[in-house]
Amino acid sequence: MEKLLIEGGHRLGGTVQISGAKNSAVALIPATILADSPVTIDQLPDITDVRTLCHLLQEIGGKITFHGNTVTIDPRSMVDMPLPNGSVKKLRASYYMMGAMLGRFGKAVIGLPGGCNLGPRPIDQHIKGFEALGAKVTNEQGAIYLRADHLHGARIYLDVVSVGATINIMLAAVRAEGQTIIENVAKEPEIIDVVTLLTSMGAKIKGAGTDVIRIEGVRELHGCRHMIIPDRIEAGTYMIIGAAAGRELLIDNVIPQHVESLTAKLREMGADVQTGEDQMLVSRCKGTLKSVDVKTLVYPGFPTDLQQPLTSLLTQATGTSIVTDTIYGARFKHIDELRRMGADVKVEGRSAILSGSSQLEGAKVHASDLRAGASLVIAGLIARGITEITGVEHIDRGYDHLMEKLSGIGAHVWREQADEADIHENLKHQD
Ligand code: EPU
């Protein structure tokens, strides 16, 4: 087990290259199960969640070849092997194996997914969709069993706007017989990316990016080549770093429209954000940062995944800021850690209330989930002295070469082996 150490207070500048989107990659990889010839995916991020999913595809018989950030997945010898335990438990996105295997084999057994602990994360809308398409779904000893003699099109209304349910139902529906209409769907860019891949594979899908997706089922899907969109959450994280400690931090390979809600907030705080075609230049403002209120919403609203990173920046703003998470009301495990570092912040219901600005001090803190980790990295970059972050495995699930990218822009950051005391502390946090 390793820990991440950061010596804060250094001004950062230069260029940071954004990788392919994690939340696209984790859906695109299972989507390849539906093809009957090899699929090549470019700009794959080098993160643990991607490696885990590739491993799962190998477990069911897929042949996988890597060339740098390109992967070719040959799904021809895949079989409908049950996956009730093991790697499926390591990440949330293993739920996409349900839709993809159901779509290809008419059956699947998938252990209930793991991933970040953000409070309750039900999958009832996914299941409702699978059932509407003709599957029988049961929960047996912590694994979901899906069986369908015949998948057919259906009209499905999502009670909750869900990224996962939208994608999972599409995966099951693209090879079902007839027309599927999914209403009240999510509009995140990652959904459009999955639709782009499925369309290149031969699927017939209309309406991605709107509230209603219409699918005309096809009998077969074929291989293709696809490039993953840039990771808007990774880009957003570095934008926040630029606003916190940047002297002209250039963020390269970003789609500026995907981060508009963050750009607006950073400008409201007084940071200097300039937008190019696929680049953004962010610098800390000359004067003091201003407090702002933030409410997370589905896309194109402010993303819940950037709420935790932004909170660290808000500790530096003068005045009171209120951060409300309407998507995951309990996504505040980073707050106690920020308090240890000297932040004046408390949680009330679904909101964190901050009074600033505070001088953050380096401390020993724990990353309880991926974006909590990003939040603590940002706090560490701002703080005086050295911050030690345990729970690095959560950060490695979603940030490609974080340490190298940070070092490249002038941060003082390194890894050390965690000692007995750190591991003990880590286990205490997992209770
Ligand atoms: N929900 C339900 N029932 C369902 C599905 C969702 O009630 O069947 C609720 C959730 O509890 C939540 C809301 O609907 O309150 C939205 O959840 P959604 O399904 O959109 O989330 P997800 O698909 O499980 C993805 C990302 C998350 C990101 C959310 C919201 C992946 C693998 N994960 O999760 O990313 O926070 O969308 O945008 O795509 C992260 O990257 O750190 C991360 C957690």
CSV table of N, CA, C and O in Angstrom, one decimal, residues 12-126:
chain,number,residue,atom,x,y,z
A,12,LEU,N,2.2,26.7,-9.9
A,12,LEU,CA,2.3,25.7,-11.0
A,12,LEU,C,2.0,26.3,-12.3
A,12,LEU,O,1.2,27.3,-12.5
A,13,GLY,N,2.7,25.8,-13.3
A,13,GLY,CA,2.5,26.3,-14.7
A,13,GLY,C,3.0,25.3,-15.7
A,13,GLY,O,3.6,24.3,-15.4
A,14,GLY,N,2.7,25.6,-17.0
A,14,GLY,CA,3.1,24.7,-18.0
A,14,GLY,C,1.8,24.0,-18.6
A,14,GLY,O,0.7,24.6,-18.6
A,15,THR,N,2.1,22.9,-19.2
A,15,THR,CA,1.0,22.2,-20.0
A,15,THR,C,0.7,20.9,-19.3
A,15,THR,O,1.6,20.1,-19.0
A,16,VAL,N,-0.6,20.6,-19.2
A,16,VAL,CA,-1.0,19.2,-18.8
A,16,VAL,C,-1.9,18.6,-19.8
A,16,VAL,O,-2.8,19.3,-20.4
A,17,GLN,N,-1.6,17.4,-20.2
A,17,GLN,CA,-2.3,16.7,-21.2
A,17,GLN,C,-3.5,15.9,-20.6
A,17,GLN,O,-3.2,15.1,-19.7
A,18,ILE,N,-4.7,16.1,-21.1
A,18,ILE,CA,-5.8,15.4,-20.5
A,18,ILE,C,-6.0,14.0,-21.3
A,18,ILE,O,-5.9,13.9,-22.5
A,19,SER,N,-6.3,13.0,-20.5
A,19,SER,CA,-6.5,11.6,-21.0
A,19,SER,C,-7.9,11.4,-21.5
A,19,SER,O,-8.8,12.2,-21.3
A,20,GLY,N,-8.2,10.2,-22.1
A,20,GLY,CA,-9.5,9.9,-22.5
A,20,GLY,C,-10.4,9.7,-21.2
A,20,GLY,O,-9.9,9.4,-20.1
A,21,ALA,N,-11.7,9.9,-21.4
A,21,ALA,CA,-12.6,9.9,-20.3
A,21,ALA,C,-12.8,8.6,-19.6
A,21,ALA,O,-13.2,7.6,-20.3
A,22,LYS,N,-12.6,8.6,-18.3
A,22,LYS,CA,-12.8,7.3,-17.6
A,22,LYS,C,-14.3,6.8,-17.7
A,22,LYS,O,-14.5,5.7,-18.0
A,23,ASN,N,-15.2,7.8,-17.5
A,23,ASN,CA,-16.6,7.3,-17.5
A,23,ASN,C,-17.2,6.9,-18.9
A,23,ASN,O,-18.2,6.3,-19.0
A,24,SER,N,-16.4,7.3,-19.9
A,24,SER,CA,-16.7,6.7,-21.2
A,24,SER,C,-16.1,5.3,-21.3
A,24,SER,O,-16.7,4.4,-21.7
A,25,ALA,N,-14.8,5.3,-21.0
A,25,ALA,CA,-14.0,4.1,-21.2
A,25,ALA,C,-14.6,2.9,-20.5
A,25,ALA,O,-14.7,1.8,-21.1
A,26,VAL,N,-15.2,3.1,-19.3
A,26,VAL,CA,-15.7,2.0,-18.5
A,26,VAL,C,-17.0,1.5,-19.1
A,26,VAL,O,-17.5,0.4,-18.7
A,27,ALA,N,-17.6,2.3,-20.0
A,27,ALA,CA,-18.8,1.8,-20.7
A,27,ALA,C,-18.5,1.2,-22.1
A,27,ALA,O,-19.0,0.3,-22.6
A,28,LEU,N,-17.5,1.9,-22.8
A,28,LEU,CA,-17.1,1.5,-24.1
A,28,LEU,C,-16.5,0.1,-24.1
A,28,LEU,O,-16.7,-0.7,-25.0
A,29,ILE,N,-15.7,-0.2,-23.1
A,29,ILE,CA,-15.0,-1.5,-23.0
A,29,ILE,C,-16.1,-2.7,-23.0
A,29,ILE,O,-16.1,-3.6,-23.8
A,30,PRO,N,-17.0,-2.6,-22.0
A,30,PRO,CA,-18.1,-3.7,-22.0
A,30,PRO,C,-18.9,-3.6,-23.3
A,30,PRO,O,-19.4,-4.7,-23.8
A,31,ALA,N,-19.1,-2.5,-23.9
A,31,ALA,CA,-19.9,-2.4,-25.2
A,31,ALA,C,-19.3,-3.2,-26.3
A,31,ALA,O,-20.1,-3.7,-27.2
A,32,THR,N,-18.0,-3.5,-26.3
A,32,THR,CA,-17.4,-4.3,-27.3
A,32,THR,C,-17.8,-5.7,-27.3
A,32,THR,O,-17.7,-6.4,-28.3
A,33,ILE,N,-18.4,-6.2,-26.2
A,33,ILE,CA,-18.9,-7.5,-26.1
A,33,ILE,C,-20.0,-7.8,-27.2
A,33,ILE,O,-20.2,-8.9,-27.6
A,34,LEU,N,-20.7,-6.7,-27.5
A,34,LEU,CA,-21.8,-6.8,-28.5
A,34,LEU,C,-21.4,-7.0,-29.9
A,34,LEU,O,-22.2,-7.3,-30.8
A,35,ALA,N,-20.1,-6.8,-30.2
A,35,ALA,CA,-19.6,-6.9,-31.6
A,35,ALA,C,-19.3,-8.3,-32.0
A,35,ALA,O,-19.1,-9.2,-31.1
A,36,ASP,N,-19.3,-8.6,-33.3
A,36,ASP,CA,-18.9,-10.0,-33.7
A,36,ASP,C,-17.5,-9.9,-34.5
A,36,ASP,O,-17.2,-10.9,-35.1
A,37,SER,N,-16.8,-8.8,-34.3
A,37,SER,CA,-15.4,-8.7,-34.8
A,37,SER,C,-14.7,-7.7,-34.0
A,37,SER,O,-15.3,-7.0,-33.2
A,38,PRO,N,-13.3,-7.6,-34.1
A,38,PRO,CA,-12.6,-6.8,-33.2
A,38,PRO,C,-12.9,-5.3,-33.2
A,38,PRO,O,-13.1,-4.7,-34.3
A,39,VAL,N,-12.8,-4.7,-32.0
A,39,VAL,CA,-13.1,-3.3,-31.9
A,39,VAL,C,-11.8,-2.6,-31.3
A,39,VAL,O,-11.2,-3.2,-30.4
A,40,THR,N,-11.4,-1.5,-31.9
A,40,THR,CA,-10.2,-0.8,-31.5
A,40,THR,C,-10.6,0.5,-30.8
A,40,THR,O,-11.4,1.3,-31.4
A,41,ILE,N,-10.1,0.7,-29.7
A,41,ILE,CA,-10.4,2.0,-28.9
A,41,ILE,C,-9.1,2.8,-28.7
A,41,ILE,O,-8.2,2.2,-28.1
A,42,ASP,N,-9.1,4.0,-29.1
A,42,ASP,CA,-7.9,4.9,-28.9
A,42,ASP,C,-8.2,5.9,-27.8
A,42,ASP,O,-9.3,6.1,-27.4
A,43,GLN,N,-7.1,6.4,-27.3
A,43,GLN,CA,-7.1,7.3,-26.1
A,43,GLN,C,-7.6,6.7,-24.9
A,43,GLN,O,-8.4,7.3,-24.1
A,44,LEU,N,-7.3,5.5,-24.6
A,44,LEU,CA,-7.7,4.8,-23.4
A,44,LEU,C,-6.9,5.3,-22.2
A,44,LEU,O,-5.7,5.4,-22.2
A,45,PRO,N,-7.6,5.8,-21.1
A,45,PRO,CA,-6.8,6.2,-20.0
A,45,PRO,C,-6.1,5.1,-19.2
A,45,PRO,O,-6.7,4.0,-19.2
A,46,ASP,N,-4.9,5.3,-18.7
A,46,ASP,CA,-4.2,4.3,-18.0
A,46,ASP,C,-4.6,4.4,-16.5
A,46,ASP,O,-3.9,5.0,-15.7
A,47,ILE,N,-5.7,3.7,-16.2
A,47,ILE,CA,-6.2,3.8,-14.8
A,47,ILE,C,-6.7,2.4,-14.4
A,47,ILE,O,-6.9,1.5,-15.2
A,48,THR,N,-6.8,2.2,-13.1
A,48,THR,CA,-7.1,0.8,-12.6
A,48,THR,C,-8.5,0.4,-13.1
A,48,THR,O,-8.6,-0.8,-13.4
A,49,ASP,N,-9.5,1.3,-13.1
A,49,ASP,CA,-10.8,0.8,-13.5
A,49,ASP,C,-10.8,0.2,-14.9
A,49,ASP,O,-11.5,-0.8,-15.2
A,50,VAL,N,-10.0,0.8,-15.8
A,50,VAL,CA,-9.9,0.3,-17.2
A,50,VAL,C,-9.2,-1.1,-17.2
A,50,VAL,O,-9.7,-2.0,-17.8
A,51,ARG,N,-8.1,-1.2,-16.4
A,51,ARG,CA,-7.4,-2.5,-16.3
A,51,ARG,C,-8.3,-3.6,-15.8
A,51,ARG,O,-8.4,-4.7,-16.3
A,52,THR,N,-9.1,-3.2,-14.8
A,52,THR,CA,-10.0,-4.2,-14.2
A,52,THR,C,-11.1,-4.7,-15.2
A,52,THR,O,-11.3,-5.9,-15.3
A,53,LEU,N,-11.6,-3.8,-16.0
A,53,LEU,CA,-12.6,-4.1,-17.0
A,53,LEU,C,-12.0,-5.0,-18.1
A,53,LEU,O,-12.7,-6.0,-18.5
A,54,CYS,N,-10.8,-4.6,-18.5
A,54,CYS,CA,-10.2,-5.4,-19.5
A,54,CYS,C,-9.9,-6.9,-19.0
A,54,CYS,O,-10.1,-7.8,-19.7
A,55,HIS,N,-9.6,-6.9,-17.7
A,55,HIS,CA,-9.4,-8.2,-17.1
A,55,HIS,C,-10.7,-9.1,-17.1
A,55,HIS,O,-10.7,-10.3,-17.4
A,56,LEU,N,-11.8,-8.4,-16.8
A,56,LEU,CA,-13.1,-9.0,-16.8
A,56,LEU,C,-13.4,-9.6,-18.2
A,56,LEU,O,-13.9,-10.7,-18.4
A,57,LEU,N,-13.1,-8.8,-19.3
A,57,LEU,CA,-13.4,-9.3,-20.6
A,57,LEU,C,-12.5,-10.5,-21.0
A,57,LEU,O,-13.0,-11.4,-21.7
A,58,GLN,N,-11.3,-10.5,-20.4
A,58,GLN,CA,-10.4,-11.6,-20.7
A,58,GLN,C,-11.0,-12.9,-20.0
A,58,GLN,O,-11.0,-14.0,-20.5
A,59,GLU,N,-11.5,-12.6,-18.8
A,59,GLU,CA,-12.1,-13.7,-18.0
A,59,GLU,C,-13.2,-14.4,-18.8
A,59,GLU,O,-13.4,-15.6,-18.7
A,60,ILE,N,-14.0,-13.7,-19.6
A,60,ILE,CA,-15.1,-14.3,-20.3
A,60,ILE,C,-14.6,-14.7,-21.7
A,60,ILE,O,-15.4,-15.1,-22.5
A,61,GLY,N,-13.3,-14.7,-22.0
A,61,GLY,CA,-12.8,-15.2,-23.2
A,61,GLY,C,-12.4,-14.2,-24.3
A,61,GLY,O,-11.9,-14.6,-25.4
A,62,GLY,N,-12.4,-12.9,-23.9
A,62,GLY,CA,-12.0,-11.8,-24.9
A,62,GLY,C,-10.5,-11.8,-25.1
A,62,GLY,O,-9.8,-12.2,-24.2
A,63,LYS,N,-10.1,-11.5,-26.3
A,63,LYS,CA,-8.6,-11.4,-26.5
A,63,LYS,C,-8.3,-9.9,-26.6
A,63,LYS,O,-8.9,-9.2,-27.4
A,64,ILE,N,-7.3,-9.5,-25.8
A,64,ILE,CA,-7.1,-8.0,-25.7
A,64,ILE,C,-5.6,-7.7,-26.0
A,64,ILE,O,-4.7,-8.4,-25.5
A,65,THR,N,-5.4,-6.8,-26.9
A,65,THR,CA,-4.1,-6.4,-27.2
A,65,THR,C,-3.9,-4.9,-27.0
A,65,THR,O,-4.7,-4.1,-27.5
A,66,PHE,N,-2.9,-4.5,-26.3
A,66,PHE,CA,-2.6,-3.1,-26.0
A,66,PHE,C,-1.4,-2.6,-26.9
A,66,PHE,O,-0.4,-3.3,-27.0
A,67,HIS,N,-1.6,-1.4,-27.4
A,67,HIS,CA,-0.4,-0.7,-28.1
A,67,HIS,C,-0.5,0.7,-27.5
A,67,HIS,O,-1.3,1.6,-28.0
A,68,GLY,N,0.3,1.0,-26.5
A,68,GLY,CA,0.2,2.3,-25.8
A,68,GLY,C,-1.2,2.5,-25.3
A,68,GLY,O,-1.7,1.7,-24.5
A,69,ASN,N,-1.8,3.7,-25.7
A,69,ASN,CA,-3.1,4.0,-25.2
A,69,ASN,C,-4.2,3.4,-26.1
A,69,ASN,O,-5.4,3.9,-26.1
A,70,THR,N,-3.9,2.5,-27.0
A,70,THR,CA,-4.9,1.9,-27.9
A,70,THR,C,-5.1,0.5,-27.5
A,70,THR,O,-4.1,-0.2,-27.2
A,71,VAL,N,-6.3,0.1,-27.4
A,71,VAL,CA,-6.6,-1.3,-27.1
A,71,VAL,C,-7.5,-1.9,-28.2
A,71,VAL,O,-8.3,-1.3,-28.8
A,72,THR,N,-7.2,-3.2,-28.6
A,72,THR,CA,-8.0,-3.9,-29.5
A,72,THR,C,-8.6,-5.1,-28.8
A,72,THR,O,-7.9,-5.9,-28.2
A,73,ILE,N,-9.9,-5.1,-28.8
A,73,ILE,CA,-10.7,-6.2,-28.1
A,73,ILE,C,-11.3,-7.1,-29.2
A,73,ILE,O,-12.1,-6.6,-30.0
A,74,ASP,N,-11.0,-8.3,-29.1
A,74,ASP,CA,-11.6,-9.3,-30.0
A,74,ASP,C,-12.6,-10.1,-29.2
A,74,ASP,O,-12.3,-10.9,-28.4
A,75,PRO,N,-13.9,-9.9,-29.5
A,75,PRO,CA,-14.9,-10.5,-28.6
A,75,PRO,C,-15.4,-11.8,-29.2
A,75,PRO,O,-16.3,-12.4,-28.6
A,76,ARG,N,-14.8,-12.3,-30.3
A,76,ARG,CA,-15.4,-13.5,-30.9
A,76,ARG,C,-15.5,-14.7,-30.0
A,76,ARG,O,-16.4,-15.5,-30.1
A,77,SER,N,-14.4,-15.0,-29.2
A,77,SER,CA,-14.5,-16.2,-28.3
A,77,SER,C,-15.1,-15.9,-27.0
A,77,SER,O,-14.9,-16.8,-26.1
A,78,MET,N,-15.8,-14.8,-26.8
A,78,MET,CA,-16.3,-14.6,-25.4
A,78,MET,C,-17.5,-15.6,-25.2
A,78,MET,O,-18.2,-15.9,-26.1
A,79,VAL,N,-17.7,-16.0,-23.9
A,79,VAL,CA,-18.8,-16.9,-23.5
A,79,VAL,C,-19.6,-16.2,-22.4
A,79,VAL,O,-19.1,-15.3,-21.7
A,80,ASP,N,-20.7,-16.8,-22.2
A,80,ASP,CA,-21.6,-16.2,-21.1
A,80,ASP,C,-21.3,-16.7,-19.7
A,80,ASP,O,-22.1,-17.2,-19.0
A,81,MET,N,-20.0,-16.5,-19.4
A,81,MET,CA,-19.6,-17.0,-18.1
A,81,MET,C,-20.1,-16.2,-16.9
A,81,MET,O,-20.1,-15.0,-17.0
A,82,PRO,N,-20.6,-16.9,-15.9
A,82,PRO,CA,-21.1,-16.1,-14.7
A,82,PRO,C,-20.0,-15.4,-14.0
A,82,PRO,O,-18.9,-15.9,-13.8
A,83,LEU,N,-20.2,-14.2,-13.6
A,83,LEU,CA,-19.2,-13.4,-12.8
A,83,LEU,C,-19.8,-12.9,-11.5
A,83,LEU,O,-20.0,-11.7,-11.3
A,84,PRO,N,-20.1,-13.8,-10.6
A,84,PRO,CA,-20.8,-13.4,-9.4
A,84,PRO,C,-19.9,-12.7,-8.4
A,84,PRO,O,-20.3,-12.0,-7.5
A,85,ASN,N,-18.6,-13.0,-8.5
A,85,ASN,CA,-17.6,-12.5,-7.5
A,85,ASN,C,-16.4,-12.0,-8.2
A,85,ASN,O,-16.3,-11.9,-9.4
A,86,GLY,N,-15.3,-11.7,-7.4
A,86,GLY,CA,-14.0,-11.3,-8.0
A,86,GLY,C,-14.0,-9.9,-8.4
A,86,GLY,O,-14.6,-9.0,-7.8
A,87,SER,N,-13.4,-9.7,-9.6
A,87,SER,CA,-13.1,-8.3,-10.1
A,87,SER,C,-14.3,-7.4,-10.2
A,87,SER,O,-14.2,-6.2,-10.1
A,88,VAL,N,-15.5,-8.0,-10.5
A,88,VAL,CA,-16.7,-7.2,-10.7
A,88,VAL,C,-17.0,-6.4,-9.5
A,88,VAL,O,-17.6,-5.3,-9.6
A,89,LYS,N,-16.6,-6.8,-8.3
A,89,LYS,CA,-16.9,-6.1,-7.1
A,89,LYS,C,-16.0,-4.9,-6.9
A,89,LYS,O,-16.2,-4.1,-6.0
A,90,LYS,N,-14.9,-4.8,-7.8
A,90,LYS,CA,-14.0,-3.7,-7.6
A,90,LYS,C,-14.4,-2.4,-8.1
A,90,LYS,O,-13.8,-1.3,-7.8
A,91,LEU,N,-15.4,-2.4,-9.0
A,91,LEU,CA,-15.8,-1.1,-9.6
A,91,LEU,C,-17.2,-1.0,-9.9
A,91,LEU,O,-17.8,-2.1,-10.2
A,92,ARG,N,-17.7,0.1,-9.8
A,92,ARG,CA,-19.2,0.4,-10.1
A,92,ARG,C,-19.6,0.0,-11.5
A,92,ARG,O,-20.6,-0.6,-11.7
A,93,ALA,N,-18.7,0.4,-12.4
A,93,ALA,CA,-19.1,0.3,-13.9
A,93,ALA,C,-19.2,-1.2,-14.3
A,93,ALA,O,-19.6,-1.4,-15.5
A,94,SER,N,-18.8,-2.1,-13.5
A,94,SER,CA,-19.0,-3.5,-13.9
A,94,SER,C,-20.5,-3.8,-14.2
A,94,SER,O,-20.8,-4.8,-14.8
A,95,TYR,N,-21.4,-2.9,-13.7
A,95,TYR,CA,-22.8,-3.1,-14.0
A,95,TYR,C,-23.0,-3.1,-15.5
A,95,TYR,O,-24.0,-3.6,-16.0
A,96,TYR,N,-22.1,-2.4,-16.3
A,96,TYR,CA,-22.3,-2.4,-17.8
A,96,TYR,C,-22.2,-3.8,-18.4
A,96,TYR,O,-22.6,-4.0,-19.5
A,97,MET,N,-21.5,-4.7,-17.6
A,97,MET,CA,-21.4,-6.1,-18.1
A,97,MET,C,-22.8,-6.7,-18.2
A,97,MET,O,-23.1,-7.6,-19.0
A,98,MET,N,-23.7,-6.2,-17.3
A,98,MET,CA,-25.1,-6.8,-17.3
A,98,MET,C,-25.8,-6.5,-18.7
A,98,MET,O,-26.3,-7.4,-19.4
A,99,GLY,N,-25.8,-5.2,-19.1
A,99,GLY,CA,-26.5,-4.8,-20.3
A,99,GLY,C,-25.8,-5.5,-21.5
A,99,GLY,O,-26.5,-6.0,-22.4
A,100,ALA,N,-24.5,-5.5,-21.5
A,100,ALA,CA,-23.8,-6.0,-22.7
A,100,ALA,C,-23.9,-7.5,-22.8
A,100,ALA,O,-24.1,-8.0,-23.9
A,101,MET,N,-23.8,-8.2,-21.7
A,101,MET,CA,-23.9,-9.7,-21.8
A,101,MET,C,-25.3,-10.1,-22.1
A,101,MET,O,-25.6,-11.0,-22.9
A,102,LEU,N,-26.3,-9.4,-21.5
A,102,LEU,CA,-27.7,-9.7,-21.8
A,102,LEU,C,-27.9,-9.4,-23.3
A,102,LEU,O,-28.6,-10.3,-24.0
A,103,GLY,N,-27.4,-8.3,-23.8
A,103,GLY,CA,-27.6,-8.0,-25.2
A,103,GLY,C,-27.0,-9.1,-26.2
A,103,GLY,O,-27.6,-9.4,-27.2
A,104,ARG,N,-25.8,-9.6,-25.8
A,104,ARG,CA,-25.2,-10.6,-26.7
A,104,ARG,C,-25.7,-12.0,-26.4
A,104,ARG,O,-25.9,-12.7,-27.4
A,105,PHE,N,-25.7,-12.4,-25.1
A,105,PHE,CA,-26.0,-13.8,-24.9
A,105,PHE,C,-27.4,-14.1,-24.4
A,105,PHE,O,-27.8,-15.3,-24.2
A,106,GLY,N,-28.2,-13.0,-24.1
A,106,GLY,CA,-29.5,-13.3,-23.5
A,106,GLY,C,-29.4,-13.7,-22.1
A,106,GLY,O,-30.5,-14.0,-21.4
A,107,LYS,N,-28.3,-13.7,-21.5
A,107,LYS,CA,-28.2,-13.9,-20.0
A,107,LYS,C,-26.9,-13.4,-19.4
A,107,LYS,O,-25.9,-13.2,-20.2
A,108,ALA,N,-26.9,-13.2,-18.1
A,108,ALA,CA,-25.7,-12.7,-17.4
A,108,ALA,C,-25.9,-12.9,-16.0
A,108,ALA,O,-27.0,-12.9,-15.4
A,109,VAL,N,-24.7,-13.2,-15.3
A,109,VAL,CA,-24.7,-13.2,-13.8
A,109,VAL,C,-23.6,-12.3,-13.4
A,109,VAL,O,-22.4,-12.6,-13.7
A,110,ILE,N,-23.9,-11.2,-12.7
A,110,ILE,CA,-22.9,-10.2,-12.4
A,110,ILE,C,-23.1,-9.9,-10.9
A,110,ILE,O,-24.1,-9.5,-10.4
A,111,GLY,N,-21.9,-10.0,-10.1
A,111,GLY,CA,-22.0,-9.6,-8.7
A,111,GLY,C,-22.3,-8.2,-8.6
A,111,GLY,O,-22.0,-7.3,-9.5
A,112,LEU,N,-23.0,-7.8,-7.5
A,112,LEU,CA,-23.4,-6.4,-7.3
A,112,LEU,C,-22.2,-5.5,-7.3
A,112,LEU,O,-21.2,-5.8,-6.6
A,113,PRO,N,-22.2,-4.4,-8.1
A,113,PRO,CA,-21.0,-3.6,-8.2
A,113,PRO,C,-20.5,-2.9,-7.0
A,113,PRO,O,-21.3,-2.6,-6.1
A,114,GLY,N,-19.2,-2.7,-7.0
A,114,GLY,CA,-18.6,-1.9,-5.9
A,114,GLY,C,-18.4,-0.5,-6.3
A,114,GLY,O,-19.3,0.1,-6.8
A,115,GLY,N,-17.2,0.1,-6.1
A,115,GLY,CA,-16.9,1.4,-6.5
A,115,GLY,C,-17.0,2.4,-5.4
A,115,GLY,O,-17.0,2.0,-4.2
A,116,CYS,N,-17.0,3.7,-5.6
A,116,CYS,CA,-16.9,4.7,-4.6
A,116,CYS,C,-18.1,4.6,-3.7
A,116,CYS,O,-19.2,4.5,-4.2
A,117,ASN,N,-17.9,4.7,-2.4
A,117,ASN,CA,-19.0,4.8,-1.4
A,117,ASN,C,-19.5,6.2,-1.3
A,117,ASN,O,-18.9,7.0,-0.5
A,118,LEU,N,-20.5,6.5,-2.0
A,118,LEU,CA,-21.1,7.9,-2.0
A,118,LEU,C,-22.4,7.9,-1.3
A,118,LEU,O,-23.3,8.7,-1.6
A,119,GLY,N,-22.7,6.9,-0.5
A,119,GLY,CA,-24.1,6.7,0.1
A,119,GLY,C,-24.8,5.8,-0.8
A,119,GLY,O,-24.2,5.1,-1.7
A,120,PRO,N,-26.1,5.7,-0.7
A,120,PRO,CA,-26.9,4.7,-1.5
A,120,PRO,C,-26.7,4.9,-3.0
A,120,PRO,O,-26.8,6.0,-3.4
A,121,ARG,N,-26.4,3.8,-3.8
A,121,ARG,CA,-26.4,4.0,-5.2
A,121,ARG,C,-27.2,2.8,-5.8
A,121,ARG,O,-26.6,1.8,-6.3
A,122,PRO,N,-28.5,3.0,-5.8
A,122,PRO,CA,-29.3,1.9,-6.3
A,122,PRO,C,-29.2,1.7,-7.8
A,122,PRO,O,-28.7,2.6,-8.5
A,123,ILE,N,-29.6,0.5,-8.3
A,123,ILE,CA,-29.6,0.2,-9.8
A,123,ILE,C,-31.0,-0.2,-10.2
A,123,ILE,O,-31.2,-0.9,-11.2
A,124,ASP,N,-32.0,0.2,-9.5
A,124,ASP,CA,-33.4,-0.2,-9.8
A,124,ASP,C,-33.8,0.3,-11.2
A,124,ASP,O,-34.6,-0.4,-11.9
A,125,GLN,N,-33.3,1.4,-11.7
A,125,GLN,CA,-33.7,1.9,-13.0
A,125,GLN,C,-33.1,1.0,-14.1
A,125,GLN,O,-33.7,0.8,-15.2
A,126,HIS,N,-31.9,0.5,-13.9
A,126,HIS,CA,-31.3,-0.4,-14.8
A,126,HIS,C,-32.2,-1.7,-15.0
A,126,HIS,O,-32.5,-2.1,-16.0
